[in-house]
Amino acid sequence: MKKAGIVMGSDSDLPIIEKAVKVLKELDIPYEVHIYSAHRTPAEARDFAVNARRNGFGVIIAAAGMAAHLAGAIAANTTLPVIGIPCKGPVLDGMDALLSTVQMPTGIPVATVAINGGANAALLAAQILAVEDVELAARLDAKRAKDAAAVLEKDSSVETRLDI
Ligand code: RP5
């Protein structure tokens, strides 16, 4: 199976990446995690993107906050699908990262998930890899069913919890 690549701009983004890693592990998807910054280590970020396809990756998740150019910089250097996670920073509530990640120019797309959306980024990566992998598609179906059952369990207990 192709690997998912995860790149984050700083180790301060780790709490968001942990949510993505949890989903990838649950779905038994091979992955690598790196800290490369579009601004602080641009050469390493570029090298990772340029070599990603021949290094066995099928999709890349890129997480960054503030002036979040990482996903776009990765996307500029590969035609693998790139999923951007805008990370909430200390000011502006993540709107800075959201707009920096989502507002890509025509020709270089980044599929942007919600602010701090680590789990959905991993699920979208899994769905992309599952296009060519029926076993992974079956694991995704099973996870959907399990997650739905957890919601229905909450439905059946909500009135008890409210004591009505
Ligand atoms: C971005 O700047 C990183 O992705 C991080 O979200 C933000 C702050 O980085 P640190 O100053 O915490 O290293 O490049």
PDB file of N, CA, C and O and ligand atoms in Angstrom, residues 8-13 37 39-40 63-67 87, ligand 1:
ATOM      1  N   MET A   8       4.529  18.662   9.251  1.00  0.00           N
ATOM      2  CA  MET A   8       4.024  19.787  10.049  1.00  0.00           C
ATOM      3  C   MET A   8       5.099  20.863  10.129  1.00  0.00           C
ATOM      4  O   MET A   8       6.298  20.568  10.063  1.00  0.00           O
ATOM      5  N   GLY A   9       4.654  22.103  10.265  1.00  0.00           N
ATOM      6  CA  GLY A   9       5.590  23.213  10.247  1.00  0.00           C
ATOM      7  C   GLY A   9       6.413  23.361  11.503  1.00  0.00           C
ATOM      8  O   GLY A   9       7.499  23.956  11.475  1.00  0.00           O
ATOM      9  N   SER A  10       5.912  22.817  12.606  1.00  0.00           N
ATOM     10  CA  SER A  10       6.584  22.976  13.898  1.00  0.00           C
ATOM     11  C   SER A  10       6.110  21.873  14.833  1.00  0.00           C
ATOM     12  O   SER A  10       4.993  21.346  14.671  1.00  0.00           O
ATOM     13  N   ASP A  11       6.935  21.552  15.821  1.00  0.00           N
ATOM     14  CA  ASP A  11       6.477  20.556  16.799  1.00  0.00           C
ATOM     15  C   ASP A  11       5.322  21.085  17.639  1.00  0.00           C
ATOM     16  O   ASP A  11       4.633  20.305  18.305  1.00  0.00           O
ATOM     17  N   SER A  12       5.065  22.398  17.578  1.00  0.00           N
ATOM     18  CA  SER A  12       3.894  22.917  18.294  1.00  0.00           C
ATOM     19  C   SER A  12       2.583  22.486  17.609  1.00  0.00           C
ATOM     20  O   SER A  12       1.508  22.638  18.184  1.00  0.00           O
ATOM     21  N   ASP A  13       2.692  21.943  16.401  1.00  0.00           N
ATOM     22  CA  ASP A  13       1.499  21.429  15.699  1.00  0.00           C
ATOM     23  C   ASP A  13       1.197  19.973  16.078  1.00  0.00           C
ATOM     24  O   ASP A  13       0.205  19.400  15.592  1.00  0.00           O
ATOM     25  N   SER A  37       9.430  23.061   7.550  1.00  0.00           N
ATOM     26  CA  SER A  37       8.723  24.338   7.489  1.00  0.00           C
ATOM     27  C   SER A  37       8.923  24.993   6.132  1.00  0.00           C
ATOM     28  O   SER A  37      10.038  24.985   5.590  1.00  0.00           O
ATOM     29  N   HIS A  39       9.027  28.006   5.673  1.00  0.00           N
ATOM     30  CA  HIS A  39       9.826  29.221   5.861  1.00  0.00           C
ATOM     31  C   HIS A  39      11.169  28.952   6.528  1.00  0.00           C
ATOM     32  O   HIS A  39      12.182  29.546   6.158  1.00  0.00           O
ATOM     33  N   ARG A  40      11.178  28.048   7.521  1.00  0.00           N
ATOM     34  CA  ARG A  40      12.414  27.831   8.296  1.00  0.00           C
ATOM     35  C   ARG A  40      13.323  26.785   7.662  1.00  0.00           C
ATOM     36  O   ARG A  40      14.540  26.861   7.805  1.00  0.00           O
ATOM     37  N   ALA A  63       0.353  20.243   7.742  1.00  0.00           N
ATOM     38  CA  ALA A  63      -0.282  21.037   8.796  1.00  0.00           C
ATOM     39  C   ALA A  63       0.605  22.213   9.170  1.00  0.00           C
ATOM     40  O   ALA A  63       1.814  22.048   9.382  1.00  0.00           O
ATOM     41  N   ALA A  64       0.011  23.391   9.244  1.00  0.00           N
ATOM     42  CA  ALA A  64       0.776  24.568   9.661  1.00  0.00           C
ATOM     43  C   ALA A  64      -0.175  25.635  10.189  1.00  0.00           C
ATOM     44  O   ALA A  64      -1.363  25.652   9.851  1.00  0.00           O
ATOM     45  N   GLY A  65       0.394  26.510  11.005  1.00  0.00           N
ATOM     46  CA  GLY A  65      -0.380  27.614  11.557  1.00  0.00           C
ATOM     47  C   GLY A  65       0.168  28.952  11.102  1.00  0.00           C
ATOM     48  O   GLY A  65       1.157  29.028  10.372  1.00  0.00           O
ATOM     49  N   MET A  66      -0.505  30.003  11.515  1.00  0.00           N
ATOM     50  CA  MET A  66      -0.136  31.390  11.214  1.00  0.00           C
ATOM     51  C   MET A  66      -0.097  31.626   9.690  1.00  0.00           C
ATOM     52  O   MET A  66      -1.068  31.338   9.012  1.00  0.00           O
ATOM     53  N   ALA A  67       1.013  32.118   9.135  1.00  0.00           N
ATOM     54  CA  ALA A  67       1.124  32.283   7.671  1.00  0.00           C
ATOM     55  C   ALA A  67       1.408  30.909   7.091  1.00  0.00           C
ATOM     56  O   ALA A  67       2.539  30.560   6.762  1.00  0.00           O
ATOM     57  N   CYS A  87      -3.760  25.157  11.269  1.00  0.00           N
ATOM     58  CA  CYS A  87      -3.672  24.986  12.725  1.00  0.00           C
ATOM     59  C   CYS A  87      -3.934  26.319  13.424  1.00  0.00           C
ATOM     60  O   CYS A  87      -3.425  27.364  13.019  1.00  0.00           O
TER      61      CYS A  87
HETATM   62  C1  RP5 B   1       3.979  27.630  11.742  1.00  0.00           C
HETATM   63  O1  RP5 B   1       4.095  28.562  12.748  1.00  0.00           O
HETATM   64  C2  RP5 B   1       3.918  26.298  12.425  1.00  0.00           C
HETATM   65  O2  RP5 B   1       3.225  25.367  11.632  1.00  0.00           O
HETATM   66  C3  RP5 B   1       3.209  26.596  13.712  1.00  0.00           C
HETATM   67  O3  RP5 B   1       1.819  26.325  13.624  1.00  0.00           O
HETATM   68  C4  RP5 B   1       3.427  28.112  13.888  1.00  0.00           C
HETATM   69  C5  RP5 B   1       4.194  28.453  15.119  1.00  0.00           C
HETATM   70  O4  RP5 B   1       5.393  27.722  15.156  1.00  0.00           O
HETATM   71  P1  RP5 B   1       6.313  27.759  16.470  1.00  0.00           P
HETATM   72  O5  RP5 B   1       6.723  29.176  16.663  1.00  0.00           O
HETATM   73  O6  RP5 B   1       5.446  27.246  17.604  1.00  0.00           O
HETATM   74  O7  RP5 B   1       7.467  26.841  16.184  1.00  0.00           O
HETATM   75  O8  RP5 B   1       5.035  27.680  10.848  1.00  0.00           O
END
